[in-house]
Every structure is written in C-alpha cells, then in structure tokens.
Short mmCIF file of C-alpha atoms in Angstrom, two decimals:
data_model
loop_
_atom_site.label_atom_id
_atom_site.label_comp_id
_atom_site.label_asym_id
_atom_site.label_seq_id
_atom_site.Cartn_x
_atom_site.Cartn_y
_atom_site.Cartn_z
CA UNK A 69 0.00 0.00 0.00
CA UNK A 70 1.08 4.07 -0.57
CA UNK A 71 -0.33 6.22 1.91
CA UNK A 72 0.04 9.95 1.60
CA UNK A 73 1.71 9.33 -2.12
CA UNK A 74 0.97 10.82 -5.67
CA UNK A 75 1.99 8.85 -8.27
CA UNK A 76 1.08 7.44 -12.00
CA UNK A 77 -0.99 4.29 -12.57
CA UNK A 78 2.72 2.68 -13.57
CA UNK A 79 3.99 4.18 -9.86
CA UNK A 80 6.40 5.92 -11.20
CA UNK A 81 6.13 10.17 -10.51
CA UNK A 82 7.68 13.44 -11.27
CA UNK A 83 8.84 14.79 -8.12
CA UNK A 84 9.69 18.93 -8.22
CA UNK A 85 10.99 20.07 -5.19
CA UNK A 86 10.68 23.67 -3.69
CA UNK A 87 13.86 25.35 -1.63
CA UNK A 88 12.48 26.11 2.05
CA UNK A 89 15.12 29.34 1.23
CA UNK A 90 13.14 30.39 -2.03
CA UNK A 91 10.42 31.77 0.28
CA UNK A 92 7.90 31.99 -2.63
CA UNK A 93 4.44 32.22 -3.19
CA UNK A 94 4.22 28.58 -3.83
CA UNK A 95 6.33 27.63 -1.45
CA UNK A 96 3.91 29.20 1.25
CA UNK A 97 0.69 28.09 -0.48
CA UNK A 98 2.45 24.48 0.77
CA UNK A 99 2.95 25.34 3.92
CA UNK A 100 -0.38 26.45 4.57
CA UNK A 101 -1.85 23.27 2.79
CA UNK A 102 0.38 20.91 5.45
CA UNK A 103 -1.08 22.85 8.11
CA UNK A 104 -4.96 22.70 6.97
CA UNK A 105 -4.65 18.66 6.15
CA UNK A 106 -1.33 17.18 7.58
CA UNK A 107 -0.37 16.86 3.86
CA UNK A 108 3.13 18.56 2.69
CA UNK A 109 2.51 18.50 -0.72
CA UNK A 110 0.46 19.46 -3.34
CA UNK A 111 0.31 17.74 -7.06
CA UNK A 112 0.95 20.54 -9.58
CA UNK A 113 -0.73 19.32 -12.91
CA UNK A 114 -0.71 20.40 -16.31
CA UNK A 115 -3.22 22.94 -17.38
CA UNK A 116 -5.11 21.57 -20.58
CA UNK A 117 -8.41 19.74 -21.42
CA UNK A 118 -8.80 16.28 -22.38
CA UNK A 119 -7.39 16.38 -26.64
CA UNK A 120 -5.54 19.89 -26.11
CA UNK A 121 -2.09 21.11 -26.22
CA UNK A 122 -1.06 22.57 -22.61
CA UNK A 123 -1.61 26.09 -21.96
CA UNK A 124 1.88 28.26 -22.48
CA UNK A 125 0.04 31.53 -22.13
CA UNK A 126 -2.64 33.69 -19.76
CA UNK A 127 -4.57 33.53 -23.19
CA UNK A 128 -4.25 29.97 -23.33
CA UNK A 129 -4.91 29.68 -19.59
CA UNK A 130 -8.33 31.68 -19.65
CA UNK A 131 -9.46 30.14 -22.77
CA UNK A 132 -9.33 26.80 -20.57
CA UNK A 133 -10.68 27.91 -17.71
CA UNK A 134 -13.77 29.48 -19.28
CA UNK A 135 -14.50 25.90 -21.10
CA UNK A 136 -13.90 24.08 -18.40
CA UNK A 137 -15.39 22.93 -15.07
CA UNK A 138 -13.10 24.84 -12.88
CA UNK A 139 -14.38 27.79 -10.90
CA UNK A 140 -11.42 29.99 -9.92
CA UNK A 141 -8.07 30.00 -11.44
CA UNK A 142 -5.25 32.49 -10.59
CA UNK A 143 -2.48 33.97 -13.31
CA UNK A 144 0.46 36.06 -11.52
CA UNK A 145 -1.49 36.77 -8.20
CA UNK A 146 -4.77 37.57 -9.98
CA UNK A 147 -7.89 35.93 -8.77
CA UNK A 148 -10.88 35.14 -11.29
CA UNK A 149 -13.40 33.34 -10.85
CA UNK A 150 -16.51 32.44 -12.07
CA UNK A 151 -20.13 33.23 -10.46
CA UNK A 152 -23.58 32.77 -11.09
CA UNK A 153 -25.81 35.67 -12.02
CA UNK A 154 -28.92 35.82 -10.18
CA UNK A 155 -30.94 36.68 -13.23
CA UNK A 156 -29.82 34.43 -15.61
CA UNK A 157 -29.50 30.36 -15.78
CA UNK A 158 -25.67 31.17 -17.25
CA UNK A 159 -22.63 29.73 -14.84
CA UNK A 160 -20.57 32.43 -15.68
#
C-alpha cells in the first residue's frame, strides 16, 4: 500500500521540489496546505483539457478555464473566478 503518495498508474512520478530558502508564493501556499490537512505536498498538474495542447500563455490559460469545469483559477497573483448571475440560468 502508498499512503500519503501521488503517483502514475505505472507508480512511477515526477517529483519537483521547492527550496524552504526560495520563500515563494508557492512555497507558502504548501505550507499552509500541510497545516490545513497534515499533507506537505500538493500535485501541480498540467493545465489543458482532455485532446488539447497545454496552456503556455494567460490567453491559453483563460481560454481553458472558461470551457472548463473549474471555478477559480489564478495567473500572476490575480484571482478570477466564475459566479452565477442571479438573473440568468448562465454559470458564468
């Protein structure tokens, strides 16, 4: 059995490792994560739908995010989101 692991169906993984010194953004948004679930990691995947290249730009990015069924998604500190209008049956 893995407990507490992320890997592929073949076990085999990707590991990317963040400097305690580095200080980032990420690096926090870790932290913080361990100290909600117990968990010190957090599996960074590729941004793309199912038959798509991966995004390489915010264009890219937002284009996914609007067809997609995520609800927030954040490029270089920038939170958007999407909401449901009151007066309208439209998700976003």
């Amino acid at each position: 059995l893995y407990a507490r692991g992320a890997f592929h169906v073949d076990y085999s993984c990707r590991v990317q490792t963040v400097k305690h010194s580095n200080g980032n953004s990420f690096r926090k948004l870790i932290e913080e994560y361990c100290h909600l679930t117990e968990i010190p990691m957090i599996i960074n995947t590729s941004l793309n739908r199912r038959g798509e290249p991966l995004c390489e730009t915010p264009h890219d990015a937002v284009n996914c995010f609007l067809n997609s069924g995520l609800d927030v998604i954040y490029i270089c500190g920038i939170r958007i989101a999407k909401s449901i209008r009151k007066d309208s049956h439209n998700n976003f």
